[in-house]
Structures are given as structure tokens and as C-alpha cells.
Backbone as a ProteinNet text record, in pm:
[ID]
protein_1_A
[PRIMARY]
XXXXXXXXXXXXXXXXXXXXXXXXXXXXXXXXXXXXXXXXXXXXXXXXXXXXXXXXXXXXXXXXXXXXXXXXXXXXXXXXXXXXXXXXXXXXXXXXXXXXXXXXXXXXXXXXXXXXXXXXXXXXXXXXXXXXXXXXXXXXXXXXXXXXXXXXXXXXXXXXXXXXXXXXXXXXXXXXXXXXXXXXXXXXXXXXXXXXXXXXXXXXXXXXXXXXXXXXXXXXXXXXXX
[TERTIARY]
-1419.3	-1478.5	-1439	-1514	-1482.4	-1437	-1311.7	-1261	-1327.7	-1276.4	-1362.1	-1303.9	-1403.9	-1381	-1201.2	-1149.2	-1007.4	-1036.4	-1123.1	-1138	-1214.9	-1302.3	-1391.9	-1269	-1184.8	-1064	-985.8	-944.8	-894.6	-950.3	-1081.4	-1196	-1187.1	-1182.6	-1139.8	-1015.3	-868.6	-772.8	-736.9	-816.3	-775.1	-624.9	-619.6	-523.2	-598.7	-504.5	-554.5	-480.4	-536.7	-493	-349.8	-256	-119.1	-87.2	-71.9	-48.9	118.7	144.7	282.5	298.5	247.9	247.2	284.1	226.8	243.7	333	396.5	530.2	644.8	657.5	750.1	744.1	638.7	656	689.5	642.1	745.5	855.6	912.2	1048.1	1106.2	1084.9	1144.2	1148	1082.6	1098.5	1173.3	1194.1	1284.6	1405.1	1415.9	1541	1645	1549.6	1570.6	1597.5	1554.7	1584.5	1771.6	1825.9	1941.2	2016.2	2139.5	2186.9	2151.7	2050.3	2013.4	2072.1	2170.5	2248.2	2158	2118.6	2029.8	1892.7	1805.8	1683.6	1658.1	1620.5	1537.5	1412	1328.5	1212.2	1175.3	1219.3	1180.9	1136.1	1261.7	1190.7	1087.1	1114.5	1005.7	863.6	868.4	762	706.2	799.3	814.4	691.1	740.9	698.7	587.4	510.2	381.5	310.8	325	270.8	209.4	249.8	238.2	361.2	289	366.9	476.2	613.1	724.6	672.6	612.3	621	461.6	437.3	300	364.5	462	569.9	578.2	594.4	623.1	517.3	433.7	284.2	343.8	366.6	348.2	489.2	590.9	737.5	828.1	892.7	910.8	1029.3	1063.4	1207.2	1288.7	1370.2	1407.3	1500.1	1533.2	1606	1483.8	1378.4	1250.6	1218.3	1253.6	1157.4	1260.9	1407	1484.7	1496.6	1452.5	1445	1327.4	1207	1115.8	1124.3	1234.6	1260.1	1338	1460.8	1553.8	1466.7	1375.7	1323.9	1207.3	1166.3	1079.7	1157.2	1294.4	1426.2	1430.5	1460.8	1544.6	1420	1313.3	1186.6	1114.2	1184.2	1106.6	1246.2	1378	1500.1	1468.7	1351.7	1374.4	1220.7	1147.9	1055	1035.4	1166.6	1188.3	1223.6	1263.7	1355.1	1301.5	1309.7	1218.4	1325.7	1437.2	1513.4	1463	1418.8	1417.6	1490.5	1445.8	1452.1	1546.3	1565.7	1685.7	1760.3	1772.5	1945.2	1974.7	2022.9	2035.3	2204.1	2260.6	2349.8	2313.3	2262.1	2178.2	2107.3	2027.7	1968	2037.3	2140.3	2209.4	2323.5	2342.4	2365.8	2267.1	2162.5	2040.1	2028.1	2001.3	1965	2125.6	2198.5	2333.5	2296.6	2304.1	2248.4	2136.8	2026.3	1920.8	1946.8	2019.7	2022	2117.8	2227.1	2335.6	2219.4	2136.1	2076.4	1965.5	1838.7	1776.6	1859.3	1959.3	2054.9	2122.3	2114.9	2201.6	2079.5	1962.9	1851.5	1790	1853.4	1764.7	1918.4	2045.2	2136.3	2109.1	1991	1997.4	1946	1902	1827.9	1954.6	2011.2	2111.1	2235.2	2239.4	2372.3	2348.7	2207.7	2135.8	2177.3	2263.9	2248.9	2359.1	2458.9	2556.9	2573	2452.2	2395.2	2314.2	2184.3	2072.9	2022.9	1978	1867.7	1770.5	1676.6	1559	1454.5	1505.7	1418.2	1234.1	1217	1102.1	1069.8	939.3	934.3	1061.3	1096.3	1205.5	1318.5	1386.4	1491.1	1458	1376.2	1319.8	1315.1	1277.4	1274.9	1394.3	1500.8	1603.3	1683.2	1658.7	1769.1	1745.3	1601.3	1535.9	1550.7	1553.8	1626.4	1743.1	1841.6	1947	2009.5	1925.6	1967.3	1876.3	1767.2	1717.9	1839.5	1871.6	1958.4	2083.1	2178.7	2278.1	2250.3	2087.1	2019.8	2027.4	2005	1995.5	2085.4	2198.8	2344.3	2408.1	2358.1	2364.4	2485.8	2466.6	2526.1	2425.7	2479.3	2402	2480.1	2431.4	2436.5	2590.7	2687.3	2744.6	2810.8	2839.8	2905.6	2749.4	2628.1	2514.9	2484.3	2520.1	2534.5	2611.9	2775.6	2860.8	2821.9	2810.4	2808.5	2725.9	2563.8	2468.4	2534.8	2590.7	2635.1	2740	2856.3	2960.6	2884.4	2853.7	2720.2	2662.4	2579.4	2496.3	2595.3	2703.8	2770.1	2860.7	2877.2	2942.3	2837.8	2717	2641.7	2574.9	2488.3	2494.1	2593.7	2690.3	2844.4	2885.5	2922.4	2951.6	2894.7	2773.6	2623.2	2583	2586.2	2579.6	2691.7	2810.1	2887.5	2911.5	2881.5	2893.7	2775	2651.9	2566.1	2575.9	2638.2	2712.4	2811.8	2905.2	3022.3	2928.6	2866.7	2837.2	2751.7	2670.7	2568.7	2647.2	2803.5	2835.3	2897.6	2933	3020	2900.3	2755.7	2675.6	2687.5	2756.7	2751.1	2575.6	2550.7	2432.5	2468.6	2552.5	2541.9	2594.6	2548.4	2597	2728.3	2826.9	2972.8	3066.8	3129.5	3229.4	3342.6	3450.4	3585	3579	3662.2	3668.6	3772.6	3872.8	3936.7	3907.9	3844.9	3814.1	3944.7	4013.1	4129.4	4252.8	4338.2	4462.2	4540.5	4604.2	4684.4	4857.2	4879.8	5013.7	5129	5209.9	5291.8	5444.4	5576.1	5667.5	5728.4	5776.5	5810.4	5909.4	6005.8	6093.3	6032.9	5921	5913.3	5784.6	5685.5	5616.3	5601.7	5685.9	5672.3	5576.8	5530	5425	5314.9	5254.1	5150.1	5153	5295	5329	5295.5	5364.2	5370.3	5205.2	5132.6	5002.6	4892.5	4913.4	4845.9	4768.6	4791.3	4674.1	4532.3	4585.7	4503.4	4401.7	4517.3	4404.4	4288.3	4374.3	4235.8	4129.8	4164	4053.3	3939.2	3928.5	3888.6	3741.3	3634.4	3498.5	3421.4	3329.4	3314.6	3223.6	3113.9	3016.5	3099.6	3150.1	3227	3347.7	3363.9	3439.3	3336.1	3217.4	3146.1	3065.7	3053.7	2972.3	3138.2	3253.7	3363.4	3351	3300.8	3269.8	3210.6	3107.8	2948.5	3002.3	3039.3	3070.8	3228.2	3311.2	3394.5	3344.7	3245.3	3158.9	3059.5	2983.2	2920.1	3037	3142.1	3208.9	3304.2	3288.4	3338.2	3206.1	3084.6	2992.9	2994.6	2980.4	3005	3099.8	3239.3	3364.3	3301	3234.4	3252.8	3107.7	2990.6	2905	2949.2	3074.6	3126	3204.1	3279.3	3373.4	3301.1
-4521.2	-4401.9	-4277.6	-4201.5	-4073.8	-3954.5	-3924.6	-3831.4	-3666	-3604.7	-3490.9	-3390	-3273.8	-3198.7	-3094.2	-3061.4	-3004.2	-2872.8	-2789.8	-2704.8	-2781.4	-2856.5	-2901.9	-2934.1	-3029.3	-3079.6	-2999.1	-2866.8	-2776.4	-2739.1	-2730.3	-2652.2	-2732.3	-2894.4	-2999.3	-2971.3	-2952.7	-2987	-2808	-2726.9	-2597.1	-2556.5	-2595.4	-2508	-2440.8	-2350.1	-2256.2	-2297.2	-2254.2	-2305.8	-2207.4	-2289.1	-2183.5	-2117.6	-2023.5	-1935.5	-1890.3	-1811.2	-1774.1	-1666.3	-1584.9	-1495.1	-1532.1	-1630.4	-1706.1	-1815.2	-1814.1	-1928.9	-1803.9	-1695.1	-1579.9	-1544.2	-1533.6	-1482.6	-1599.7	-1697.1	-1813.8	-1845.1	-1771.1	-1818.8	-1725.9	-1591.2	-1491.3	-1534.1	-1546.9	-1627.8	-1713.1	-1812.9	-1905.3	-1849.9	-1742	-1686.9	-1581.4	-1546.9	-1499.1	-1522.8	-1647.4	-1743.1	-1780	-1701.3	-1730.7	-1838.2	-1850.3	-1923.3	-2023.5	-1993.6	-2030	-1941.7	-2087.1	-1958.5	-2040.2	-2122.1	-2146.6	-2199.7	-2214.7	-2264	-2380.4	-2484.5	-2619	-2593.3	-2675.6	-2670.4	-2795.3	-2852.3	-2926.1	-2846.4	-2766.3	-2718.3	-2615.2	-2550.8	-2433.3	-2565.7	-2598	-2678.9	-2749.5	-2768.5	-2760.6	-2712.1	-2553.4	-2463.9	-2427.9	-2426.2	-2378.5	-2498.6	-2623.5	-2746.1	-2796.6	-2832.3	-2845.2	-2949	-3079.7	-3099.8	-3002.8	-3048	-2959.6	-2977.3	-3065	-3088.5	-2948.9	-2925	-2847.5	-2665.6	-2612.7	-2556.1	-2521.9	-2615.1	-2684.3	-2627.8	-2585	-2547.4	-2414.2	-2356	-2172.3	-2115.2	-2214.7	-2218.5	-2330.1	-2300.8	-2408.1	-2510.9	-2401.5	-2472.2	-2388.7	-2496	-2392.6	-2245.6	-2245.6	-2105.3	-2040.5	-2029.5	-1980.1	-1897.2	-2016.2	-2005.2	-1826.7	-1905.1	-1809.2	-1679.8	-1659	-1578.7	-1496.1	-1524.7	-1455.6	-1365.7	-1463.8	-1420.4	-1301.6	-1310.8	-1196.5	-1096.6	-1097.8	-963.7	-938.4	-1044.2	-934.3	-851	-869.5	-829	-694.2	-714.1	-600.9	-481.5	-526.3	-463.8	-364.7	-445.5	-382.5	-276.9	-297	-197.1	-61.3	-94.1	65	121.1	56.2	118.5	163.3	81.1	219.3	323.4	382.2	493.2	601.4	761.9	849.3	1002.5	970.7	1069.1	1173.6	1254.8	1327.3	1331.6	1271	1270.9	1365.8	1447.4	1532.4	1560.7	1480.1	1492.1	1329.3	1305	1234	1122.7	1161.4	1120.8	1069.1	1116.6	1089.5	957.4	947.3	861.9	735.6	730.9	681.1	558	664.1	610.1	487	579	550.1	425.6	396.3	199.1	112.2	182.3	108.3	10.5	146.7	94.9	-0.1	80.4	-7.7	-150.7	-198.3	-304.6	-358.4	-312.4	-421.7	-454	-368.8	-360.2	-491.8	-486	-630.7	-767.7	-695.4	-861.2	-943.3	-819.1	-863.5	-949.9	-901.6	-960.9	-1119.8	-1134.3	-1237.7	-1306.2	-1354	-1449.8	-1519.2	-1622.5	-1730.5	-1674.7	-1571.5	-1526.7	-1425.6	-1378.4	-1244.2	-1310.2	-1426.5	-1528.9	-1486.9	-1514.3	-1552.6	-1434.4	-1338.7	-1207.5	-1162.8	-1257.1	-1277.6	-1346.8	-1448.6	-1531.3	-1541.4	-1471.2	-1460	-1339.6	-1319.9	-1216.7	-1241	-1170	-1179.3	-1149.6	-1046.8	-1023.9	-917.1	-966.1	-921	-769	-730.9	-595.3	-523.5	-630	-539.8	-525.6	-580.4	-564.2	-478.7	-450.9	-352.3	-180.8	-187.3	-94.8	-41.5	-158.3	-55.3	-48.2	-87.7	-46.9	43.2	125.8	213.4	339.9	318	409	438	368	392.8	463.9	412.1	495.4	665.7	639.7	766.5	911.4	837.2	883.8	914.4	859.8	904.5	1003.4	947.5	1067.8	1226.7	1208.2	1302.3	1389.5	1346.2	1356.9	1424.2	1408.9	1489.2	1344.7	1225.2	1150.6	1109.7	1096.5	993.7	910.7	795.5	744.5	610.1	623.9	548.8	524	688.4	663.7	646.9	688.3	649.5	518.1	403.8	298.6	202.2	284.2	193.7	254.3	356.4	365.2	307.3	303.1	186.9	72.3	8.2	-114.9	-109.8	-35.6	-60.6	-42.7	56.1	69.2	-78.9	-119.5	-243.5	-357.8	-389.4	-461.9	-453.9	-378.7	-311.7	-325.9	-324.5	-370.4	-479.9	-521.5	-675.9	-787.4	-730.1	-854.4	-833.2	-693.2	-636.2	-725.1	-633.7	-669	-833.7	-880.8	-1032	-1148.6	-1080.7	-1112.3	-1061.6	-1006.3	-922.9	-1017.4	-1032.5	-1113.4	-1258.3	-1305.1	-1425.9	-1474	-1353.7	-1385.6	-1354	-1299.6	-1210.1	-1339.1	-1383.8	-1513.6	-1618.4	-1671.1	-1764	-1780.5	-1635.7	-1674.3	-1627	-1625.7	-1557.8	-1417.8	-1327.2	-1200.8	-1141.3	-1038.2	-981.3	-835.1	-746.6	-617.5	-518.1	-444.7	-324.1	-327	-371.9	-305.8	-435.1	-490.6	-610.4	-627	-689.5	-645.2	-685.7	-693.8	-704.8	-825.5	-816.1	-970.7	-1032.2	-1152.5	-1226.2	-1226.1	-1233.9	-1217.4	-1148.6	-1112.1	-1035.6	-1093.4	-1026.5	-1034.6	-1071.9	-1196.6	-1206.5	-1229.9	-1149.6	-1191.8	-1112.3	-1160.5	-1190.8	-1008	-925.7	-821.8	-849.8	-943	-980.2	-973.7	-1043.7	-1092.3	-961.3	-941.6	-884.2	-730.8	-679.8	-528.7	-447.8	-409.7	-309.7	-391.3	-508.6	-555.1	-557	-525.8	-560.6	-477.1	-319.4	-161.8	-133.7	-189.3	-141	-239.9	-372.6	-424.1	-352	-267.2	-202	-175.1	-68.4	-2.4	-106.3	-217.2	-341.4	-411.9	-421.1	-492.8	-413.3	-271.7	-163.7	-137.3	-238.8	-222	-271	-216.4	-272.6	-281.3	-391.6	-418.7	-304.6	-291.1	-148.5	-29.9	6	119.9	106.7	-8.2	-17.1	-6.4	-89.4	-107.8	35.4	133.4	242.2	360.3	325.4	382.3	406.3	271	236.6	307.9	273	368	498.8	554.3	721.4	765.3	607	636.7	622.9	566.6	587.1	687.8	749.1	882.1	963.7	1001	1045	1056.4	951.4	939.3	1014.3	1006.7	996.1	1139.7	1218.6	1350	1421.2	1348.3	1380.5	1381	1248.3	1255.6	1383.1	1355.9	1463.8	1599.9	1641.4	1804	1779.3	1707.7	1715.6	1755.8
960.8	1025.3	946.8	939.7	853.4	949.9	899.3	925.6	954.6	1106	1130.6	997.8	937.1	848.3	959.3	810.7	922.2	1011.6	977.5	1057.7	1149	1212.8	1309.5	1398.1	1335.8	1389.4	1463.1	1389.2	1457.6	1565.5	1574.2	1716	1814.8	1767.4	1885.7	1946.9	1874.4	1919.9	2012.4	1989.6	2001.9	1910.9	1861.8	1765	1670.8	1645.9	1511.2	1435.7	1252.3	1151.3	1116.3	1114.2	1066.2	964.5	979.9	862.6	846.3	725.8	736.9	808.9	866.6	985.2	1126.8	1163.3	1272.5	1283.9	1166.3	1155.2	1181.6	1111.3	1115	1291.9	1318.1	1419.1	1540.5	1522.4	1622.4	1622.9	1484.5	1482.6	1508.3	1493.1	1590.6	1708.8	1742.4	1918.9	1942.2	1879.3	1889.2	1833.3	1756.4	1728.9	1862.9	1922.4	2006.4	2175.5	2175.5	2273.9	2306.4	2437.9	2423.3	2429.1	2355.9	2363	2163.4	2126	1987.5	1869.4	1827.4	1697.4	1560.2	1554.8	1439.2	1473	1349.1	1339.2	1258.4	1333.9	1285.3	1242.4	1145	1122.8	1258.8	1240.5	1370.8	1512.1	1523.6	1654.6	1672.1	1524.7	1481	1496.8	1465	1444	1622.3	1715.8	1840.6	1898.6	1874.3	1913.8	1898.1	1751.9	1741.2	1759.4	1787.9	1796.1	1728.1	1604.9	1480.6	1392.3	1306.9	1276.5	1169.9	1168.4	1114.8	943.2	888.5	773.1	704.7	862.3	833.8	754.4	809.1	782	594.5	522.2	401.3	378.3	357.7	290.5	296.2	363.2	347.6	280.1	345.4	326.3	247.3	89.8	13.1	55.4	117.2	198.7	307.3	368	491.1	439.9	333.7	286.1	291.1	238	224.3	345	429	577.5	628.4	580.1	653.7	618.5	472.5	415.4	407.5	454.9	484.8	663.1	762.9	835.8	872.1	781.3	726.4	715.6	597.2	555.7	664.1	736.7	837.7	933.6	1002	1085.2	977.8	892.6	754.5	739.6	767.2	768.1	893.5	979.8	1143.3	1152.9	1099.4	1152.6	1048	924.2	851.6	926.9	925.3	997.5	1156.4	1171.3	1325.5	1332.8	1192.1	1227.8	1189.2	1304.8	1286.2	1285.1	1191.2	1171	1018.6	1018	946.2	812.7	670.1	566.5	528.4	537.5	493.9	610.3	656.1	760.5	713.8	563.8	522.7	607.5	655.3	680.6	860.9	924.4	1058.2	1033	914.2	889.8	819.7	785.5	769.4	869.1	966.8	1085.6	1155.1	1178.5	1255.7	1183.3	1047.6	1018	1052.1	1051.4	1051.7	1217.1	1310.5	1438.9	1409.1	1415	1432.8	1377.9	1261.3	1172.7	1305.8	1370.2	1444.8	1578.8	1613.5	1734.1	1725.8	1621.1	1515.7	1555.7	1497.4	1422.4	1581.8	1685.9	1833.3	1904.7	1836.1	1958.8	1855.2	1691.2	1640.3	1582	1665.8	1603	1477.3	1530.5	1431.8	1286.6	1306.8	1203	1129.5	1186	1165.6	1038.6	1089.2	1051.6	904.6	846.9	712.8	598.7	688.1	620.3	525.8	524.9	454.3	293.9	348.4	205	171.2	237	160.7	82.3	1.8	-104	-85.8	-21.5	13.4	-75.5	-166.8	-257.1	-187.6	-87.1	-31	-3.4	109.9	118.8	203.8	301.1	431.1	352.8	252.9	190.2	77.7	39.7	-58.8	-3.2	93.1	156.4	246.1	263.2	332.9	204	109.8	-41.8	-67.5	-87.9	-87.3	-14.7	134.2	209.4	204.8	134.5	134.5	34.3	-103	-220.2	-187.7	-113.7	-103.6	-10.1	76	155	48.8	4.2	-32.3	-189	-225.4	-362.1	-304.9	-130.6	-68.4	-93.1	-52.4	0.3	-177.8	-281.4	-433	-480.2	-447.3	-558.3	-632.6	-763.4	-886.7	-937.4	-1027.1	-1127.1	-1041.5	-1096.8	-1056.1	-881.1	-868.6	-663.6	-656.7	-694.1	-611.3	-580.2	-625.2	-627.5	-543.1	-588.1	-573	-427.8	-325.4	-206	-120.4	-192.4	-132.3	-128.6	-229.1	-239.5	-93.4	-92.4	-27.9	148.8	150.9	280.8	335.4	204.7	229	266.8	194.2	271.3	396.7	429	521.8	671.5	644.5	769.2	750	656.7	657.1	708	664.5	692.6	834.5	890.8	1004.9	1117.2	1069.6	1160.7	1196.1	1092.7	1141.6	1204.8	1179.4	1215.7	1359.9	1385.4	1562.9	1652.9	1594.2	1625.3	1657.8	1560.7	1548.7	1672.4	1676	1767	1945.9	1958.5	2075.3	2130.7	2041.9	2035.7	2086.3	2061.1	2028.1	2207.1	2239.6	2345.3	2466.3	2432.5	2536.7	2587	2517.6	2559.6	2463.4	2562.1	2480.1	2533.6	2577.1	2547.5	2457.1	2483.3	2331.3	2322.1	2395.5	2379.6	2421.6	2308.3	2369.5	2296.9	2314.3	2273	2115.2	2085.5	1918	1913.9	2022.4	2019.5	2149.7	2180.4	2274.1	2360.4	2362.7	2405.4	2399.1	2541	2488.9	2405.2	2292.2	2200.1	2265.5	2262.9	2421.8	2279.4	2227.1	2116	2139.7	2111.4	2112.1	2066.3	2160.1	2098.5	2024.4	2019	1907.2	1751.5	1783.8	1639.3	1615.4	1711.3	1644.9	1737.1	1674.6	1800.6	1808.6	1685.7	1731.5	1770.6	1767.4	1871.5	1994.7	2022.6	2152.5	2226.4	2139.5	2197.6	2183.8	2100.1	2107.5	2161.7	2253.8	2277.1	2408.8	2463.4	2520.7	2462	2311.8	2290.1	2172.8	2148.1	2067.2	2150.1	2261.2	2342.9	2368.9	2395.2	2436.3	2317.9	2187.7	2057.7	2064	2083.1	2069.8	1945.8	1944	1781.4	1773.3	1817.4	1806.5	1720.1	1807.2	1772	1651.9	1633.9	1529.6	1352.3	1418.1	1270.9	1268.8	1334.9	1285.9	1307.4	1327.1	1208.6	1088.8	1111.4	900.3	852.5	940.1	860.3	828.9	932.4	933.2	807.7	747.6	683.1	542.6	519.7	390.5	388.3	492.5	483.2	460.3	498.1	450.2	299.9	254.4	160.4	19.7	93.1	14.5	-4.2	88.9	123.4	-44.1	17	-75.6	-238.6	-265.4	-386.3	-433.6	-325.7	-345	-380.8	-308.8	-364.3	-429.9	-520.7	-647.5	-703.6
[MASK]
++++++++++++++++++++++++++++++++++++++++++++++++++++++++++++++++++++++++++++++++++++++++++++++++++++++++++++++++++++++++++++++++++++++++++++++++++++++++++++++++++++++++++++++++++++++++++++++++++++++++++++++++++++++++++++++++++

């Protein structure tokens, strides 16, 4: 018997034909589904009802897959932001957030951000914003660099890592401790944890990783007026 042509096939089964648009965007969904700290092609494949091997056509491999996912996340956090081009340091802030805020709502995807190079448009564009921002700010040539660089890792690593942990233990709001637990240690041996275990536990990761941010705008500042 001869096989129905594949689109006819498709009109029978009601599916539509998959594209890489509609794989990105199911797997956001499934990235975002709590309690999910990674992604299967299997279950991606689950989901749009489709075999997983169908996947493999748009996507060469699951780094691929994940990596097109990354940069759509890396992509939607610079195009949210509607801070004014020369309040270069505002804007600065503003992706730091937006990037931990992304990375809190897509875990499985967030994880990726440590080891992947995306190479694509969303990572193109917040490198972009960033060197634009600190071009702002009157560095060149070498701090212009080394500060994007130190910046870029500084919320990539942060950022996915907060995602990661927050994911892992089911917390999802903006503000959670920085050590899962009180610090219970031996004033003998270790005193000042002891004398300061109040103010360690009172330590939230939020507020700790846009320290950062604000200790490299600052720094950027410094070397801008030498």
C-alpha cells in the first residue's frame, strides 16, 4: 500500500509539521514546569507529540537543542529592558536582574549557562549591550573588556547557579537564604562564625549577586576616571 504523501498525513493526524520554533518554545515549557531541573529529548518530544528522534532534524544534538534554548532566555532578558541608553550603569543593573529573574523561571535551561557558548543572536546581543554600556561609562580597549568579561561571568555563573539551587530545593521566590541552613559551629574552634552567625544566616542570594554587579559598576566607574 502506498504511503499517504507527509503533509496529507499530517492533515489526518492533526499535527502540524515541527519546526525549530516550536521545539524552542515547548521546551521552555517544559523548562519551566516545577520541579524540572533538566531536559530530555524524550520528554521534549513527549510533549509536542512527536517522535523524539523528529527533534534531530532541526537540532544536531542535545547541546544544540540546549543551546538554542540558552540564547532564546539570553535574548528575551536584553530585549526587556527599557532603561535609557545613557544611564549606562542602570542598565547595567537592569540585565543583571532581568538575566537572574529568566534564569529563576527556566532551571533546566539556566543550568546550561555555565558551559555553554551559544554563539547565537541572544548572546550576541547581551555582549553587545554590555560592551555598549561600559563604552558608555568612557572605558576602552583593555578594562573595556576585561569588565564585560568579569560582568559576564559574574551573572551567568551567579545567575544559574541561584536557579539551580532555588530549583533544587523547590523554592521559587525572589529572596532566599544563601545558606540552606544555620551555620551551628564550635566557638572554640571557629569564633567568628559563631559571633556572626546571625548576620550569615540573614544572607540572601539576590542581594548578594547584584553586590557584585554594583562592585564591578563600580570598579568600572574607578578605572573610567583615572
Amino acid at each position: 500500500m502506498q504511503m499517504p504523501h507527509t503533509q496529507d498525513a499530517e492533515k489526518t493526524t492533526g499535527r502540524a509539521r515541527l519546526d525549530a520554533a516550536m521545539i524552542i518554545e515547548a521546551g521552555l515549557e517544559l523548562a519551566s514546569t516545577p520541579g524540572v531541573t533538566s531536559i530530555s529529548v524524550r520528554d521534549l518530544g513527549a510533549r509536542l507529540g512527536a517522535d523524539p528522534t523528529a527533534i534531530y532534524r532541526h537540532f544536531r544534538s542535545k547541546d544544540a537543542l540546549m543551546e538554542a534554548l540558552l540564547d532564546e532566555l539570553n535574548g528575551r532578558a536584553v530585549a526587556s529592558i527599557d532603561v535609557p541608553a545613557d544611564d549606562w550603569a542602570a542598565r547595567l543593573r537592569r540585565l543583571a536582574e532581568v538575566t537572574l529573574d529568566w534564569y529563576g523561571r527556566y532551571p533546566a535551561i539556566a543550568i546550561e549557562a555555565t558551559s555553554l557558548t551559544t554563539h547565537g543572536p541572544g548572546e550576541l546581543a547581551a555582549i553587545e549591550f554590555m560592551l555598549d554600556a561600559f563604552h558608555r561609562a568612557g572605558l576602552r580597549d583593555g578594562e573595556l573588556i576585561r569588565h564585560y568579561a568579569l560582568l559576564a561571568s559574574h551573572v551567568l555563573a551567579v545567575s544559574a547557579g541561584i536557579a539551580r539551587s532555588r530549583a533544587e530545593r523547590g523554592g521559587d521566590d525572589d529572596t532566599s537564604p544563601w545558606f540552606d541552613a544555620p551555620l551551628l559551629a564550635d566557638p572554640r574552634s571557629f569564633p567568628l562564625i559563631a559571633a556572626n552567625a546571625a548576620a550569615l544566616a540573614d544572607l540572601q542570594d539576590r542581594e548578594l549577586f547584584l553586590m557584585g554587579v554594583d562592585v564591578i559598576i563600580e570598579s568600572a566607574s574607578r578605572a573610567a576616571a583615572s
